[in-house]
Tab-separated table of C-alpha atoms in Angstrom:
chain	number	residue	atom	x	y	z
H	1	VAL	CA	-44.217	42.909	-63.215
H	2	TRP	CA	-47.148	41.112	-61.547
H	3	ILE	CA	-49.742	42.416	-63.981
H	4	ALA	CA	-47.536	41.590	-66.970
H	5	ALA	CA	-46.874	38.092	-65.590
H	6	ARG	CA	-50.560	37.468	-65.006
H	7	ASN	CA	-51.253	38.184	-68.665
H	8	SER	CA	-48.506	36.006	-70.158
H	9	HIS	CA	-47.170	32.466	-69.991
H	10	MET	CA	-43.609	33.615	-69.345
H	11	VAL	CA	-41.961	36.835	-68.198
H	12	SER	CA	-39.228	37.931	-70.594
H	13	LEU	CA	-37.191	41.052	-69.830
H	14	GLU	CA	-34.832	41.982	-72.649
H	15	ASN	CA	-31.717	44.130	-72.938
H	16	LEU	CA	-31.410	44.830	-69.219
H	17	SER	CA	-28.514	46.771	-67.756
H	18	HIS	CA	-29.711	46.946	-64.130
H	19	LEU	CA	-32.452	45.520	-61.908
H	20	GLN	CA	-33.392	47.439	-58.768
H	21	PRO	CA	-33.473	45.393	-55.524
H	22	GLN	CA	-37.274	45.514	-55.170
H	23	TYR	CA	-37.649	44.244	-58.755
H	24	GLN	CA	-35.245	41.376	-58.006
H	25	ASP	CA	-37.312	40.544	-54.907
H	26	ALA	CA	-40.491	40.460	-56.999
H	27	LEU	CA	-38.845	38.158	-59.551
H	28	CYS	CA	-37.784	35.791	-56.725
H	29	VAL	CA	-41.350	35.465	-55.512
H	30	LEU	CA	-42.666	35.153	-59.050
H	31	ALA	CA	-40.152	32.411	-59.938
H	32	THR	CA	-41.001	30.145	-57.004
H	33	GLY	CA	-44.607	31.135	-56.542
H	34	GLY	CA	-46.242	33.678	-54.318
H	35	GLY	CA	-48.625	36.548	-54.220
H	36	TYR	CA	-48.874	40.267	-54.629
H	37	SER	CA	-51.631	42.361	-53.112
H	38	ALA	CA	-52.787	45.901	-53.694
H	39	ARG	CA	-55.823	47.997	-52.986
H	40	THR	CA	-58.579	47.332	-55.494
H	41	LEU	CA	-59.098	50.308	-57.781
H	42	TYR	CA	-61.824	52.749	-56.672
H	43	THR	CA	-62.161	51.184	-53.220
H	44	ASN	CA	-60.866	52.037	-49.780
H	45	ALA	CA	-60.730	48.651	-48.075
H	46	GLU	CA	-60.945	45.964	-50.761
H	47	GLU	CA	-57.835	44.080	-51.742
H	48	THR	CA	-56.872	42.430	-55.019
H	49	ILE	CA	-54.500	39.482	-54.694
H	50	ILE	CA	-52.543	37.996	-57.589
H	51	GLU	CA	-51.014	34.553	-56.955
H	52	LEU	CA	-48.583	33.328	-59.623
H	53	ARG	CA	-45.576	31.206	-60.462
H	54	LYS	CA	-44.036	31.894	-63.865
H	55	PRO	CA	-40.837	31.089	-65.744
H	56	ILE	CA	-38.642	34.134	-66.269
H	57	VAL	CA	-36.025	34.942	-68.905
H	58	LEU	CA	-33.623	37.831	-68.331
H	59	ASN	CA	-31.340	39.066	-71.079
H	60	GLY	CA	-28.505	41.568	-70.881
H	61	ILE	CA	-24.820	42.140	-71.387
H	62	SER	CA	-23.785	43.411	-67.947
H	63	VAL	CA	-24.298	41.669	-64.614
H	64	ILE	CA	-28.049	41.933	-64.017
H	65	VAL	CA	-28.750	39.669	-61.056
H	66	THR	CA	-27.025	40.873	-57.886
H	67	ALA	CA	-29.393	39.577	-55.173
H	68	GLN	CA	-28.237	36.213	-53.864
H	69	ASP	CA	-31.759	34.805	-53.522
H	70	LEU	CA	-32.533	35.575	-57.193
H	71	LEU	CA	-29.122	34.227	-58.158
H	72	ASP	CA	-30.087	30.876	-56.598
H	73	ARG	CA	-33.169	30.828	-58.847
H	74	CYS	CA	-31.192	31.462	-62.055
H	75	LEU	CA	-29.431	29.384	-64.629
H	76	HIS	CA	-26.852	31.741	-66.107
H	77	ILE	CA	-25.979	31.041	-69.731
H	78	ASP	CA	-23.117	32.868	-71.452
H	79	LEU	CA	-23.809	32.869	-75.175
H	80	PRO	CA	-21.031	33.149	-77.752
H	81	THR	CA	-20.537	36.400	-79.637
H	82	ILE	CA	-22.509	36.443	-82.874
H	83	GLN	CA	-20.087	36.019	-85.763
H	84	SER	CA	-22.491	36.478	-88.670
H	85	ARG	CA	-25.862	38.152	-88.639
H	86	GLU	CA	-28.936	36.876	-90.418
H	87	LEU	CA	-32.173	38.491	-91.398
H	88	ALA	CA	-35.100	38.142	-88.992
H	89	GLY	CA	-37.343	36.732	-91.714
H	90	ASP	CA	-34.844	33.977	-92.572
H	91	MET	CA	-34.462	33.033	-88.917
H	92	GLU	CA	-38.253	32.999	-88.415
H	93	ASP	CA	-38.675	30.750	-91.475
H	94	ARG	CA	-36.095	28.256	-90.135
H	95	PHE	CA	-37.769	28.338	-86.714
H	96	GLU	CA	-41.243	27.752	-88.176
H	97	ALA	CA	-39.927	24.813	-90.211
H	98	ALA	CA	-38.280	23.264	-87.136
H	99	LEU	CA	-41.133	24.036	-84.713
H	100	PRO	CA	-42.965	20.665	-84.928
H	101	MET	CA	-39.712	18.755	-84.350
H	102	LEU	CA	-38.684	21.079	-81.500
H	103	LEU	CA	-42.054	20.766	-79.775
H	104	GLY	CA	-42.072	16.979	-80.191
H	105	SER	CA	-38.546	16.731	-78.763
H	106	LEU	CA	-39.457	18.895	-75.769
H	107	LEU	CA	-42.556	16.807	-75.063
H	108	ASP	CA	-40.549	13.568	-75.357
H	109	LEU	CA	-38.004	14.976	-72.912
H	110	PHE	CA	-40.803	16.092	-70.578
H	111	VAL	CA	-42.354	12.606	-70.526
H	112	SER	CA	-38.970	10.933	-69.918
H	113	VAL	CA	-38.142	13.351	-67.078
H	114	LEU	CA	-41.514	12.744	-65.432
H	115	ALA	CA	-40.858	9.003	-65.565
H	116	LYS	CA	-37.343	9.416	-64.088
H	117	LEU	CA	-38.308	11.975	-61.416
H	118	PRO	CA	-39.583	9.541	-58.728
H	119	SER	CA	-36.241	7.711	-58.703
H	120	VAL	CA	-34.109	10.848	-58.204
H	121	THR	CA	-33.070	11.687	-54.657
H	122	ILE	CA	-30.564	14.120	-53.208
H	123	ALA	CA	-29.357	13.588	-49.653
H	124	PRO	CA	-30.704	16.302	-47.316
H	125	GLU	CA	-27.227	17.582	-46.479
H	126	HIS	CA	-26.489	18.145	-50.211
H	127	ARG	CA	-29.743	19.862	-51.152
H	128	PRO	CA	-29.315	23.477	-52.255
H	129	ARG	CA	-31.766	26.248	-51.437
H	130	MET	CA	-33.812	25.357	-54.550
H	131	ALA	CA	-34.047	21.646	-53.687
H	132	ASP	CA	-37.035	20.788	-55.908
H	133	PHE	CA	-35.372	22.491	-58.867
H	134	ALA	CA	-32.164	20.533	-58.213
H	135	VAL	CA	-34.091	17.239	-58.236
H	136	LEU	CA	-35.746	18.209	-61.522
H	137	GLY	CA	-32.374	19.208	-62.996
H	138	GLU	CA	-30.880	15.892	-61.913
H	139	ALA	CA	-33.750	14.059	-63.631
H	140	VAL	CA	-33.192	16.023	-66.864
H	141	PHE	CA	-29.464	15.298	-66.808
H	142	ARG	CA	-29.974	11.597	-66.104
H	143	VAL	CA	-32.445	11.293	-68.982
H	144	GLN	CA	-29.741	12.880	-71.152
H	145	GLY	CA	-27.294	10.151	-70.070
H	146	GLU	CA	-25.338	12.026	-67.396
H	147	PRO	CA	-24.385	10.221	-64.173
H	148	ALA	CA	-25.988	11.075	-60.831
H	149	GLY	CA	-24.728	14.281	-59.254
H	150	VAL	CA	-23.571	16.030	-62.440
H	151	PHE	CA	-26.400	18.566	-62.520
H	152	LEU	CA	-26.008	19.361	-58.830
H	153	SER	CA	-22.264	19.846	-59.270
H	154	ARG	CA	-22.728	22.165	-62.253
H	155	TYR	CA	-25.554	24.051	-60.554
H	156	ASN	CA	-23.451	24.658	-57.433
H	157	ALA	CA	-20.512	25.798	-59.591
H	158	MET	CA	-22.839	28.147	-61.477
H	159	ARG	CA	-24.120	29.591	-58.195
H	160	LYS	CA	-20.538	30.187	-57.021
H	161	ASP	CA	-19.631	31.829	-60.363
H	162	GLY	CA	-22.709	34.033	-60.010
H	163	VAL	CA	-21.562	35.248	-56.606
H	164	LEU	CA	-18.109	36.006	-57.996
H	165	ARG	CA	-19.654	37.884	-60.967
H	166	THR	CA	-21.721	39.918	-58.531
H	167	ILE	CA	-18.616	40.821	-56.510
H	168	ASP	CA	-16.654	41.689	-59.656
H	169	ALA	CA	-19.485	43.950	-60.877
H	170	SER	CA	-19.356	45.986	-57.660
H	171	PRO	CA	-16.613	48.617	-57.374
H	172	VAL	CA	-16.454	48.023	-53.617
H	173	GLY	CA	-16.406	44.243	-54.063
H	174	ALA	CA	-13.668	44.434	-56.697
H	175	ALA	CA	-11.555	46.725	-54.468
H	176	LEU	CA	-11.987	44.425	-51.465
H	177	THR	CA	-11.102	41.360	-53.550
H	178	GLU	CA	-7.944	43.091	-54.784
H	179	TYR	CA	-7.039	44.190	-51.253
H	180	LEU	CA	-7.587	40.716	-49.773
H	181	ALA	CA	-5.488	39.108	-52.532
H	182	ASP	CA	-2.507	41.129	-51.280
H	183	VAL	CA	-3.156	40.627	-47.535
H	184	ALA	CA	-2.486	37.004	-46.617
H	185	GLY	CA	-4.075	37.189	-43.171
H	186	GLY	CA	-7.271	38.901	-44.320
H	187	PHE	CA	-8.733	42.056	-42.824
H	188	ASN	CA	-8.982	42.602	-39.105
H	189	GLY	CA	-10.564	45.828	-37.882
H	190	THR	CA	-13.685	47.941	-37.859
H	191	LEU	CA	-15.661	49.040	-40.884
């Protein structure tokens, strides 16, 4: 993942059904910035260090992200089911035609967010784990006409939904949730 990220502007992993814990850890570090070190090839004591921070896109049908620290670094988007399929060439033609307008709109948004960013604050007691990201999200939402606090509210709700999705995807978590729904006082005992 580190070598691939070093050689691209964005890491995009498609059609995933599972991510192993060590891969999720690597994506956490990669998303917020960090380094990876390994022995330099054909040496005994030299070290190669790769320091990166890259945007990441994950795509899949099942629950992919199960590590809570990676979940905090994600914006989960549920897309609607495709109702009618189109040919790749037709879609590429429409995208190419819209590309200048899309790029211009993104750059306009970027400039407006940068101008708004210094005026956005979140009280320390309300800052989530990804505080800088939350401030940036607030700035984007405010530029789009949303009142203060809307991004943070939606982001926190998305994080909570992510935790619940993770529990539902686990057979043990689903069984415990079902058990606790029927036991008003909760569980009291040893593992």
